[in-house]
Amino acid sequence: MAESTLQTDHPEGLDGFVRDWSSDQRTFKRVSWGKAMMWIFLLSDTFVFSIFLIGYMSARMSTKSDWPNTSEVFSLHVGGADLPLLLIAIMTFVLISSSGTMAMAVRCGYARARKATAGLMYLTALLGATFVGMQVFEWTKLIQEGVRPWGNPFGAEQFGASFFMITGFHGTHVSIGVLFLIIIATKIWRGEFDRPGRTWLKSDAGDYEAVEIMGLYWHFVDLVWVFIFAFFYLW
Amino acid sequence: MANIPYRPDEQVPPAEVPDVHPPHPHTWIGRWVFSQDAKYIAIQYSATAIAIGLVALVLSWLVRLQLGFPDVFSFSAEAYYQFITMHGMIMVIYLLTAIFLGGFGNYLIPLMVGARDMVFPFVNMLSYWVYLLAVLVLVASFFVPGGPTGAGWTLYPPQAILSGTPGGQDAGIILMLLSLILFIIGFTMGGLNYVVTVLQARTRGMTLMRMPLTVWGIFTATVMALLAFPALFVACVMMLFDRLLSTSFFMPTLVEMGEQLSYGGGSPIVFQHLFWFFGHPEVYIVALPAFGIVSDLISVHARKNVFGYRMMVWAIVIIGALSFIVWAHHMYVSGMHPYFGFFFATTTLIIAVPTAIKVYNWLLTLWRGDIHLTLPMLFALSFVVTFVNGGLTGLFLGNVVVDVPLSDTMFVVAHFHMVMGVAPLMVIFGAIYHWYPLMTGRMLNEAMGQIHFWVTFIGTYAIFFPMHYVGLVGVPRRYPEIGDPAFITTPVDGLNAFISIAAFIVGAAQILFLFNIAWSARNGRDAGGNPWRAASLEWQTPQTPPRHGNWADELPVVYRWAYDYSVPGAPEDFIAQDDPWVQQTAPT
């Protein structure tokens, strides 16, 4: 008995799972409070986005009017030709790239490379802001073409409603992410993360975990975009 | 043997993380207004919930005035709809959910798992203030032109946002939806705290299977709320768009007053699915903390360990999981496919299995126990009786063929008031009588408590027992006055008047209860540190009431489960969780 309670090694697989869940103090060993909170929040937020998408799908299936042809509505007129999904392809590329720079920032954070971490986070924020900027451009274009939440010239009126609601909610998530990326990056740049003491968004000296937690959120927002892209633009 | 976790063990693992002391507030405002102490936040949550609950109580009086004495007090139909809508919404969301999770959750979780505070005190504080904002927005809807929404607490579209419904084309429904969205945001902040505190901030020796069932109930309910509230959130956002931006998510093509509206192509049934995907788990979000708390009350006041602790835990978890796949049993008459009804009736009846396990285990905990008929015990017993009652009528309503004729009658009203109105309230009362000494150091007055209990217990039966009958003879719900229709062969006017008078008396008893809370804070009998001689950790704090940070310099170490009562050979009839006492000679 003493042996089983005092062992410090970490069994893998099902044994490890059972041991962690039947242990005291922490269920997820080596997971900080902040990281656990972010994961659980993301689980809850997954439900929010899933239900938004399910609501959109059910509206799309139950409406009697024809759904607008998305490859026409979302096409860009470039050089005398309509290129379907061009803008969306660029937006998706930018957002996925920002996930890459975020992952590099996390790695640099654990190496405690202060300037590289902050720089990569600023770059991530810039890419995120670019994404939001292009979304603003897309909204402007659609609004100029007459798409409104209550109707549009292309077909079912639920199209505009779901489009503005879902991309708007996702864009809000990206914007909040950009804001926090800038805040954390600025704190890192100023060296606050290397000084002792707990402050807002930071635990101990040299603890760059906030970067990883920020990264969790950012990757989640990117992943959600992949689903919105698939269900809204490709369907 | 060695793996049975609630047996005391001599070896407790070393601390995995350093003990973090919550920061001490330095200002008066930081201490008494924007407090980050979970115990103080709990009291703020409870006080706000009770205050808004009083509004709902008064509304229920107005409803009963109308139903009981339609000739004397005749409110307009619009006013009546507003009363029932706000009564239901406040009671379910702003009182029951808030007081169980925000109130008891905040107070008990850190103390019961041996933490100094919630893991994110600042976010926890924000949670309360956003909740308060939600309540204020809700209250504001009483004062806007057109008054609060009268759409019924389920807010079904399309009527909820049409001009025929009070508040539908005024600000009422907008404020209601905004308030719900705020409530969900505030709750999410608190809920993340409760879940992470239970999972990641327990003290040494406190395994999940040593936690009191109160914590299990609140924890499971919080997880459910984090997964169910998103559906309500989305439904509110979509309806707000329908109302403000004229989108047609839930709105089909409609003709109102001879004029075709701009809506078209939406589906009101989608709202019902979204609402009940939240709404059914919501029933258990309220019920599971009640299950947990009542298990603890029965165990402490019967001086016996909870019977089948592991089964009780698994029953809580299984009920929580199953409650996500039963939602459409609220929609048998919505016109959905009959096979759906078959599926949802089956899942609904399966929930009766873990629920019955819990009821039997409560009875077996009482069986040959040393039952002290203290006030918490009286309320706990009345909960078990009331819950069985409400559960039995649930079997009627869970079956499609029986539900269809009973749908939208007063029988349904009687059923859900029994099972998720009166039953959880009994637990709330019992819990307040039980933990008030911990919160204040004083006992609540026994005489006032006895009056409160007997009037409430007998009175609620006087209200809701006849109401089943009123429903069975065919009186529909949501009608301010039904007159004398041919389909009701037995007049129920006398019964309705009787129910109303009982409701006024029961309501008055609650005022006595609130007076008792205020009076006893100063004049109550001194409680000492552990008046109920309870074994769980929250009673083992160095001071009563516990100070900021809960524990002394050292965190407590837990050696056993929370239910070591009447252990043979032990020096007292309870062994506290942090007591390392071990039986020297193994009992045969």
PDB file of N, CA, C and O in Angstrom, chain B residues 408-469:
ATOM      1  N   ASP B 408     -49.773  20.216 -21.448  1.00  0.00           N
ATOM      2  CA  ASP B 408     -50.324  21.561 -21.250  1.00  0.00           C
ATOM      3  C   ASP B 408     -51.551  21.595 -20.366  1.00  0.00           C
ATOM      4  O   ASP B 408     -52.419  22.442 -20.532  1.00  0.00           O
ATOM      5  N   THR B 409     -51.628  20.647 -19.426  1.00  0.00           N
ATOM      6  CA  THR B 409     -52.663  20.773 -18.401  1.00  0.00           C
ATOM      7  C   THR B 409     -51.981  21.148 -17.083  1.00  0.00           C
ATOM      8  O   THR B 409     -50.754  21.137 -16.976  1.00  0.00           O
ATOM      9  N   MET B 410     -52.777  21.440 -16.085  1.00  0.00           N
ATOM     10  CA  MET B 410     -52.224  21.761 -14.769  1.00  0.00           C
ATOM     11  C   MET B 410     -51.508  20.564 -14.152  1.00  0.00           C
ATOM     12  O   MET B 410     -50.732  20.721 -13.211  1.00  0.00           O
ATOM     13  N   PHE B 411     -51.759  19.350 -14.689  1.00  0.00           N
ATOM     14  CA  PHE B 411     -51.024  18.178 -14.203  1.00  0.00           C
ATOM     15  C   PHE B 411     -49.521  18.364 -14.415  1.00  0.00           C
ATOM     16  O   PHE B 411     -48.715  18.055 -13.538  1.00  0.00           O
ATOM     17  N   VAL B 412     -49.162  18.896 -15.579  1.00  0.00           N
ATOM     18  CA  VAL B 412     -47.747  19.142 -15.868  1.00  0.00           C
ATOM     19  C   VAL B 412     -47.195  20.173 -14.880  1.00  0.00           C
ATOM     20  O   VAL B 412     -46.091  20.023 -14.350  1.00  0.00           O
ATOM     21  N   VAL B 413     -47.985  21.202 -14.628  1.00  0.00           N
ATOM     22  CA  VAL B 413     -47.549  22.246 -13.692  1.00  0.00           C
ATOM     23  C   VAL B 413     -47.315  21.634 -12.307  1.00  0.00           C
ATOM     24  O   VAL B 413     -46.292  21.889 -11.657  1.00  0.00           O
ATOM     25  N   ALA B 414     -48.250  20.795 -11.900  1.00  0.00           N
ATOM     26  CA  ALA B 414     -48.105  20.151 -10.586  1.00  0.00           C
ATOM     27  C   ALA B 414     -46.873  19.262 -10.566  1.00  0.00           C
ATOM     28  O   ALA B 414     -46.094  19.272  -9.610  1.00  0.00           O
ATOM     29  N   HIS B 415     -46.656  18.517 -11.664  1.00  0.00           N
ATOM     30  CA  HIS B 415     -45.510  17.604 -11.731  1.00  0.00           C
ATOM     31  C   HIS B 415     -44.192  18.357 -11.567  1.00  0.00           C
ATOM     32  O   HIS B 415     -43.378  18.032 -10.717  1.00  0.00           O
ATOM     33  N   PHE B 416     -43.988  19.383 -12.392  1.00  0.00           N
ATOM     34  CA  PHE B 416     -42.641  19.984 -12.322  1.00  0.00           C
ATOM     35  C   PHE B 416     -42.467  20.859 -11.090  1.00  0.00           C
ATOM     36  O   PHE B 416     -41.347  21.025 -10.615  1.00  0.00           O
ATOM     37  N   HIS B 417     -43.568  21.358 -10.532  1.00  0.00           N
ATOM     38  CA  HIS B 417     -43.383  22.072  -9.265  1.00  0.00           C
ATOM     39  C   HIS B 417     -42.988  21.123  -8.158  1.00  0.00           C
ATOM     40  O   HIS B 417     -42.175  21.455  -7.302  1.00  0.00           O
ATOM     41  N   MET B 418     -43.585  19.924  -8.160  1.00  0.00           N
ATOM     42  CA  MET B 418     -43.207  18.938  -7.156  1.00  0.00           C
ATOM     43  C   MET B 418     -41.737  18.558  -7.300  1.00  0.00           C
ATOM     44  O   MET B 418     -40.974  18.580  -6.349  1.00  0.00           O
ATOM     45  N   VAL B 419     -41.339  18.197  -8.546  1.00  0.00           N
ATOM     46  CA  VAL B 419     -40.057  17.527  -8.707  1.00  0.00           C
ATOM     47  C   VAL B 419     -38.907  18.520  -8.802  1.00  0.00           C
ATOM     48  O   VAL B 419     -37.820  18.242  -8.321  1.00  0.00           O
ATOM     49  N   MET B 420     -39.111  19.675  -9.439  1.00  0.00           N
ATOM     50  CA  MET B 420     -37.970  20.598  -9.498  1.00  0.00           C
ATOM     51  C   MET B 420     -38.250  21.951  -8.873  1.00  0.00           C
ATOM     52  O   MET B 420     -37.416  22.832  -8.913  1.00  0.00           O
ATOM     53  N   GLY B 421     -39.408  22.109  -8.257  1.00  0.00           N
ATOM     54  CA  GLY B 421     -39.657  23.323  -7.504  1.00  0.00           C
ATOM     55  C   GLY B 421     -39.543  23.044  -6.017  1.00  0.00           C
ATOM     56  O   GLY B 421     -38.589  23.447  -5.351  1.00  0.00           O
ATOM     57  N   VAL B 422     -40.514  22.299  -5.515  1.00  0.00           N
ATOM     58  CA  VAL B 422     -40.557  22.063  -4.072  1.00  0.00           C
ATOM     59  C   VAL B 422     -39.384  21.205  -3.610  1.00  0.00           C
ATOM     60  O   VAL B 422     -38.722  21.535  -2.619  1.00  0.00           O
ATOM     61  N   ALA B 423     -39.097  20.107  -4.352  1.00  0.00           N
ATOM     62  CA  ALA B 423     -38.064  19.193  -3.873  1.00  0.00           C
ATOM     63  C   ALA B 423     -36.706  19.883  -3.721  1.00  0.00           C
ATOM     64  O   ALA B 423     -36.120  19.843  -2.625  1.00  0.00           O
ATOM     65  N   PRO B 424     -36.177  20.552  -4.755  1.00  0.00           N
ATOM     66  CA  PRO B 424     -34.893  21.229  -4.538  1.00  0.00           C
ATOM     67  C   PRO B 424     -34.977  22.349  -3.492  1.00  0.00           C
ATOM     68  O   PRO B 424     -34.013  22.565  -2.751  1.00  0.00           O
ATOM     69  N   LEU B 425     -36.130  23.033  -3.407  1.00  0.00           N
ATOM     70  CA  LEU B 425     -36.231  24.079  -2.385  1.00  0.00           C
ATOM     71  C   LEU B 425     -36.130  23.493  -0.990  1.00  0.00           C
ATOM     72  O   LEU B 425     -35.519  24.086  -0.092  1.00  0.00           O
ATOM     73  N   MET B 426     -36.732  22.314  -0.793  1.00  0.00           N
ATOM     74  CA  MET B 426     -36.611  21.655   0.509  1.00  0.00           C
ATOM     75  C   MET B 426     -35.140  21.426   0.847  1.00  0.00           C
ATOM     76  O   MET B 426     -34.711  21.609   1.990  1.00  0.00           O
ATOM     77  N   VAL B 427     -34.372  21.025  -0.164  1.00  0.00           N
ATOM     78  CA  VAL B 427     -32.946  20.797   0.085  1.00  0.00           C
ATOM     79  C   VAL B 427     -32.236  22.109   0.385  1.00  0.00           C
ATOM     80  O   VAL B 427     -31.374  22.173   1.268  1.00  0.00           O
ATOM     81  N   ILE B 428     -32.615  23.165  -0.348  1.00  0.00           N
ATOM     82  CA  ILE B 428     -31.984  24.462  -0.078  1.00  0.00           C
ATOM     83  C   ILE B 428     -32.243  24.878   1.367  1.00  0.00           C
ATOM     84  O   ILE B 428     -31.332  25.294   2.088  1.00  0.00           O
ATOM     85  N   PHE B 429     -33.487  24.724   1.803  1.00  0.00           N
ATOM     86  CA  PHE B 429     -33.806  25.071   3.195  1.00  0.00           C
ATOM     87  C   PHE B 429     -32.993  24.203   4.154  1.00  0.00           C
ATOM     88  O   PHE B 429     -32.358  24.709   5.084  1.00  0.00           O
ATOM     89  N   GLY B 430     -33.032  22.888   3.913  1.00  0.00           N
ATOM     90  CA  GLY B 430     -32.287  21.983   4.791  1.00  0.00           C
ATOM     91  C   GLY B 430     -30.822  22.357   4.833  1.00  0.00           C
ATOM     92  O   GLY B 430     -30.193  22.387   5.898  1.00  0.00           O
ATOM     93  N   ALA B 431     -30.271  22.671   3.659  1.00  0.00           N
ATOM     94  CA  ALA B 431     -28.851  23.009   3.587  1.00  0.00           C
ATOM     95  C   ALA B 431     -28.567  24.303   4.334  1.00  0.00           C
ATOM     96  O   ALA B 431     -27.533  24.433   4.996  1.00  0.00           O
ATOM     97  N   ILE B 432     -29.491  25.267   4.252  1.00  0.00           N
ATOM     98  CA  ILE B 432     -29.252  26.524   4.973  1.00  0.00           C
ATOM     99  C   ILE B 432     -29.296  26.266   6.483  1.00  0.00           C
ATOM    100  O   ILE B 432     -28.436  26.740   7.232  1.00  0.00           O
ATOM    101  N   TYR B 433     -30.278  25.467   6.940  1.00  0.00           N
ATOM    102  CA  TYR B 433     -30.312  25.143   8.373  1.00  0.00           C
ATOM    103  C   TYR B 433     -29.051  24.400   8.798  1.00  0.00           C
ATOM    104  O   TYR B 433     -28.570  24.546   9.916  1.00  0.00           O
ATOM    105  N   HIS B 434     -28.516  23.579   7.870  1.00  0.00           N
ATOM    106  CA  HIS B 434     -27.359  22.758   8.207  1.00  0.00           C
ATOM    107  C   HIS B 434     -26.073  23.585   8.232  1.00  0.00           C
ATOM    108  O   HIS B 434     -25.257  23.450   9.151  1.00  0.00           O
ATOM    109  N   TRP B 435     -25.874  24.443   7.222  1.00  0.00           N
ATOM    110  CA  TRP B 435     -24.590  25.146   7.104  1.00  0.00           C
ATOM    111  C   TRP B 435     -24.616  26.575   7.627  1.00  0.00           C
ATOM    112  O   TRP B 435     -23.582  27.216   7.660  1.00  0.00           O
ATOM    113  N   TYR B 436     -25.778  27.069   8.011  1.00  0.00           N
ATOM    114  CA  TYR B 436     -25.831  28.417   8.600  1.00  0.00           C
ATOM    115  C   TYR B 436     -24.882  28.542   9.794  1.00  0.00           C
ATOM    116  O   TYR B 436     -24.171  29.554   9.919  1.00  0.00           O
ATOM    117  N   PRO B 437     -24.837  27.535  10.680  1.00  0.00           N
ATOM    118  CA  PRO B 437     -23.883  27.645  11.800  1.00  0.00           C
ATOM    119  C   PRO B 437     -22.437  27.769  11.334  1.00  0.00           C
ATOM    120  O   PRO B 437     -21.626  28.420  12.000  1.00  0.00           O
ATOM    121  N   LEU B 438     -22.104  27.167  10.198  1.00  0.00           N
ATOM    122  CA  LEU B 438     -20.742  27.291   9.691  1.00  0.00           C
ATOM    123  C   LEU B 438     -20.500  28.702   9.148  1.00  0.00           C
ATOM    124  O   LEU B 438     -19.430  29.279   9.323  1.00  0.00           O
ATOM    125  N   MET B 439     -21.550  29.268   8.500  1.00  0.00           N
ATOM    126  CA  MET B 439     -21.376  30.573   7.874  1.00  0.00           C
ATOM    127  C   MET B 439     -21.360  31.694   8.905  1.00  0.00           C
ATOM    128  O   MET B 439     -20.745  32.728   8.678  1.00  0.00           O
ATOM    129  N   THR B 440     -22.088  31.522  10.016  1.00  0.00           N
ATOM    130  CA  THR B 440     -22.227  32.624  10.962  1.00  0.00           C
ATOM    131  C   THR B 440     -21.712  32.295  12.356  1.00  0.00           C
ATOM    132  O   THR B 440     -21.526  33.195  13.162  1.00  0.00           O
ATOM    133  N   GLY B 441     -21.552  31.026  12.654  1.00  0.00           N
ATOM    134  CA  GLY B 441     -21.197  30.658  14.024  1.00  0.00           C
ATOM    135  C   GLY B 441     -22.391  30.574  14.957  1.00  0.00           C
ATOM    136  O   GLY B 441     -22.230  30.349  16.154  1.00  0.00           O
ATOM    137  N   ARG B 442     -23.603  30.784  14.438  1.00  0.00           N
ATOM    138  CA  ARG B 442     -24.792  30.716  15.280  1.00  0.00           C
ATOM    139  C   ARG B 442     -25.824  29.776  14.671  1.00  0.00           C
ATOM    140  O   ARG B 442     -25.879  29.606  13.464  1.00  0.00           O
ATOM    141  N   MET B 443     -26.663  29.204  15.548  1.00  0.00           N
ATOM    142  CA  MET B 443     -27.729  28.323  15.080  1.00  0.00           C
ATOM    143  C   MET B 443     -28.933  29.162  14.673  1.00  0.00           C
ATOM    144  O   MET B 443     -29.201  30.209  15.253  1.00  0.00           O
ATOM    145  N   LEU B 444     -29.680  28.662  13.693  1.00  0.00           N
ATOM    146  CA  LEU B 444     -30.970  29.280  13.398  1.00  0.00           C
ATOM    147  C   LEU B 444     -31.955  28.920  14.491  1.00  0.00           C
ATOM    148  O   LEU B 444     -31.867  27.844  15.096  1.00  0.00           O
ATOM    149  N   ASN B 445     -32.908  29.821  14.714  1.00  0.00           N
ATOM    150  CA  ASN B 445     -33.883  29.602  15.775  1.00  0.00           C
ATOM    151  C   ASN B 445     -34.731  28.376  15.493  1.00  0.00           C
ATOM    152  O   ASN B 445     -35.324  28.236  14.421  1.00  0.00           O
ATOM    153  N   GLU B 446     -34.808  27.472  16.491  1.00  0.00           N
ATOM    154  CA  GLU B 446     -35.466  26.178  16.280  1.00  0.00           C
ATOM    155  C   GLU B 446     -36.986  26.323  16.157  1.00  0.00           C
ATOM    156  O   GLU B 446     -37.599  25.700  15.282  1.00  0.00           O
ATOM    157  N   ALA B 447     -37.582  27.171  17.002  1.00  0.00           N
ATOM    158  CA  ALA B 447     -39.048  27.284  16.988  1.00  0.00           C
ATOM    159  C   ALA B 447     -39.530  27.842  15.654  1.00  0.00           C
ATOM    160  O   ALA B 447     -40.446  27.290  15.025  1.00  0.00           O
ATOM    161  N   MET B 448     -38.880  28.931  15.224  1.00  0.00           N
ATOM    162  CA  MET B 448     -39.267  29.498  13.929  1.00  0.00           C
ATOM    163  C   MET B 448     -39.025  28.480  12.824  1.00  0.00           C
ATOM    164  O   MET B 448     -39.810  28.364  11.876  1.00  0.00           O
ATOM    165  N   GLY B 449     -37.944  27.723  12.955  1.00  0.00           N
ATOM    166  CA  GLY B 449     -37.628  26.720  11.950  1.00  0.00           C
ATOM    167  C   GLY B 449     -38.699  25.639  11.874  1.00  0.00           C
ATOM    168  O   GLY B 449     -39.081  25.201  10.789  1.00  0.00           O
ATOM    169  N   GLN B 450     -39.180  25.207  13.053  1.00  0.00           N
ATOM    170  CA  GLN B 450     -40.219  24.158  13.053  1.00  0.00           C
ATOM    171  C   GLN B 450     -41.483  24.659  12.369  1.00  0.00           C
ATOM    172  O   GLN B 450     -42.092  23.938  11.569  1.00  0.00           O
ATOM    173  N   ILE B 451     -41.879  25.910  12.693  1.00  0.00           N
ATOM    174  CA  ILE B 451     -43.066  26.464  12.034  1.00  0.00           C
ATOM    175  C   ILE B 451     -42.837  26.509  10.539  1.00  0.00           C
ATOM    176  O   ILE B 451     -43.664  26.081   9.730  1.00  0.00           O
ATOM    177  N   HIS B 452     -41.654  27.022  10.169  1.00  0.00           N
ATOM    178  CA  HIS B 452     -41.325  27.129   8.743  1.00  0.00           C
ATOM    179  C   HIS B 452     -41.427  25.769   8.073  1.00  0.00           C
ATOM    180  O   HIS B 452     -42.038  25.617   7.018  1.00  0.00           O
ATOM    181  N   PHE B 453     -40.841  24.752   8.700  1.00  0.00           N
ATOM    182  CA  PHE B 453     -40.852  23.436   8.067  1.00  0.00           C
ATOM    183  C   PHE B 453     -42.264  22.893   7.894  1.00  0.00           C
ATOM    184  O   PHE B 453     -42.657  22.495   6.805  1.00  0.00           O
ATOM    185  N   TRP B 454     -43.036  22.864   8.968  1.00  0.00           N
ATOM    186  CA  TRP B 454     -44.335  22.191   8.884  1.00  0.00           C
ATOM    187  C   TRP B 454     -45.284  22.943   7.964  1.00  0.00           C
ATOM    188  O   TRP B 454     -46.024  22.310   7.198  1.00  0.00           O
ATOM    189  N   VAL B 455     -45.249  24.278   8.030  1.00  0.00           N
ATOM    190  CA  VAL B 455     -46.124  25.034   7.127  1.00  0.00           C
ATOM    191  C   VAL B 455     -45.710  24.795   5.683  1.00  0.00           C
ATOM    192  O   VAL B 455     -46.554  24.558   4.798  1.00  0.00           O
ATOM    193  N   THR B 456     -44.391  24.811   5.429  1.00  0.00           N
ATOM    194  CA  THR B 456     -43.935  24.627   4.050  1.00  0.00           C
ATOM    195  C   THR B 456     -44.261  23.225   3.558  1.00  0.00           C
ATOM    196  O   THR B 456     -44.759  23.035   2.444  1.00  0.00           O
ATOM    197  N   PHE B 457     -43.977  22.231   4.386  1.00  0.00           N
ATOM    198  CA  PHE B 457     -44.157  20.846   3.953  1.00  0.00           C
ATOM    199  C   PHE B 457     -45.634  20.535   3.695  1.00  0.00           C
ATOM    200  O   PHE B 457     -46.028  20.107   2.602  1.00  0.00           O
ATOM    201  N   ILE B 458     -46.461  20.775   4.702  1.00  0.00           N
ATOM    202  CA  ILE B 458     -47.884  20.485   4.525  1.00  0.00           C
ATOM    203  C   ILE B 458     -48.484  21.417   3.482  1.00  0.00           C
ATOM    204  O   ILE B 458     -49.275  21.001   2.631  1.00  0.00           O
ATOM    205  N   GLY B 459     -48.062  22.671   3.520  1.00  0.00           N
ATOM    206  CA  GLY B 459     -48.622  23.665   2.609  1.00  0.00           C
ATOM    207  C   GLY B 459     -48.341  23.350   1.148  1.00  0.00           C
ATOM    208  O   GLY B 459     -49.223  23.462   0.298  1.00  0.00           O
ATOM    209  N   THR B 460     -47.102  22.936   0.832  1.00  0.00           N
ATOM    210  CA  THR B 460     -46.811  22.652  -0.576  1.00  0.00           C
ATOM    211  C   THR B 460     -47.632  21.459  -1.052  1.00  0.00           C
ATOM    212  O   THR B 460     -48.050  21.413  -2.215  1.00  0.00           O
ATOM    213  N   TYR B 461     -47.882  20.503  -0.175  1.00  0.00           N
ATOM    214  CA  TYR B 461     -48.754  19.388  -0.581  1.00  0.00           C
ATOM    215  C   TYR B 461     -50.177  19.868  -0.787  1.00  0.00           C
ATOM    216  O   TYR B 461     -50.871  19.422  -1.702  1.00  0.00           O
ATOM    217  N   ALA B 462     -50.615  20.788   0.077  1.00  0.00           N
ATOM    218  CA  ALA B 462     -51.958  21.340  -0.098  1.00  0.00           C
ATOM    219  C   ALA B 462     -52.068  22.080  -1.420  1.00  0.00           C
ATOM    220  O   ALA B 462     -53.129  22.115  -2.038  1.00  0.00           O
ATOM    221  N   ILE B 463     -50.948  22.664  -1.867  1.00  0.00           N
ATOM    222  CA  ILE B 463     -50.984  23.370  -3.151  1.00  0.00           C
ATOM    223  C   ILE B 463     -50.968  22.377  -4.305  1.00  0.00           C
ATOM    224  O   ILE B 463     -51.818  22.418  -5.190  1.00  0.00           O
ATOM    225  N   PHE B 464     -49.989  21.474  -4.289  1.00  0.00           N
ATOM    226  CA  PHE B 464     -49.714  20.751  -5.528  1.00  0.00           C
ATOM    227  C   PHE B 464     -50.435  19.407  -5.634  1.00  0.00           C
ATOM    228  O   PHE B 464     -50.606  18.905  -6.741  1.00  0.00           O
ATOM    229  N   PHE B 465     -50.862  18.810  -4.534  1.00  0.00           N
ATOM    230  CA  PHE B 465     -51.642  17.575  -4.662  1.00  0.00           C
ATOM    231  C   PHE B 465     -52.960  17.831  -5.386  1.00  0.00           C
ATOM    232  O   PHE B 465     -53.244  17.155  -6.375  1.00  0.00           O
ATOM    233  N   PRO B 466     -53.762  18.787  -4.935  1.00  0.00           N
ATOM    234  CA  PRO B 466     -55.010  19.034  -5.674  1.00  0.00           C
ATOM    235  C   PRO B 466     -54.757  19.490  -7.111  1.00  0.00           C
ATOM    236  O   PRO B 466     -55.589  19.245  -7.975  1.00  0.00           O
ATOM    237  N   MET B 467     -53.588  20.109  -7.335  1.00  0.00           N
ATOM    238  CA  MET B 467     -53.333  20.610  -8.689  1.00  0.00           C
ATOM    239  C   MET B 467     -53.219  19.476  -9.697  1.00  0.00           C
ATOM    240  O   MET B 467     -53.618  19.634 -10.856  1.00  0.00           O
ATOM    241  N   HIS B 468     -52.705  18.315  -9.271  1.00  0.00           N
ATOM    242  CA  HIS B 468     -52.715  17.155 -10.170  1.00  0.00           C
ATOM    243  C   HIS B 468     -54.135  16.847 -10.619  1.00  0.00           C
ATOM    244  O   HIS B 468     -54.398  16.581 -11.789  1.00  0.00           O
ATOM    245  N   TYR B 469     -55.029  16.878  -9.646  1.00  0.00           N
ATOM    246  CA  TYR B 469     -56.420  16.544  -9.939  1.00  0.00           C
ATOM    247  C   TYR B 469     -57.031  17.579 -10.874  1.00  0.00           C
ATOM    248  O   TYR B 469     -57.716  17.224 -11.847  1.00  0.00           O
TER     249      TYR B 469
END
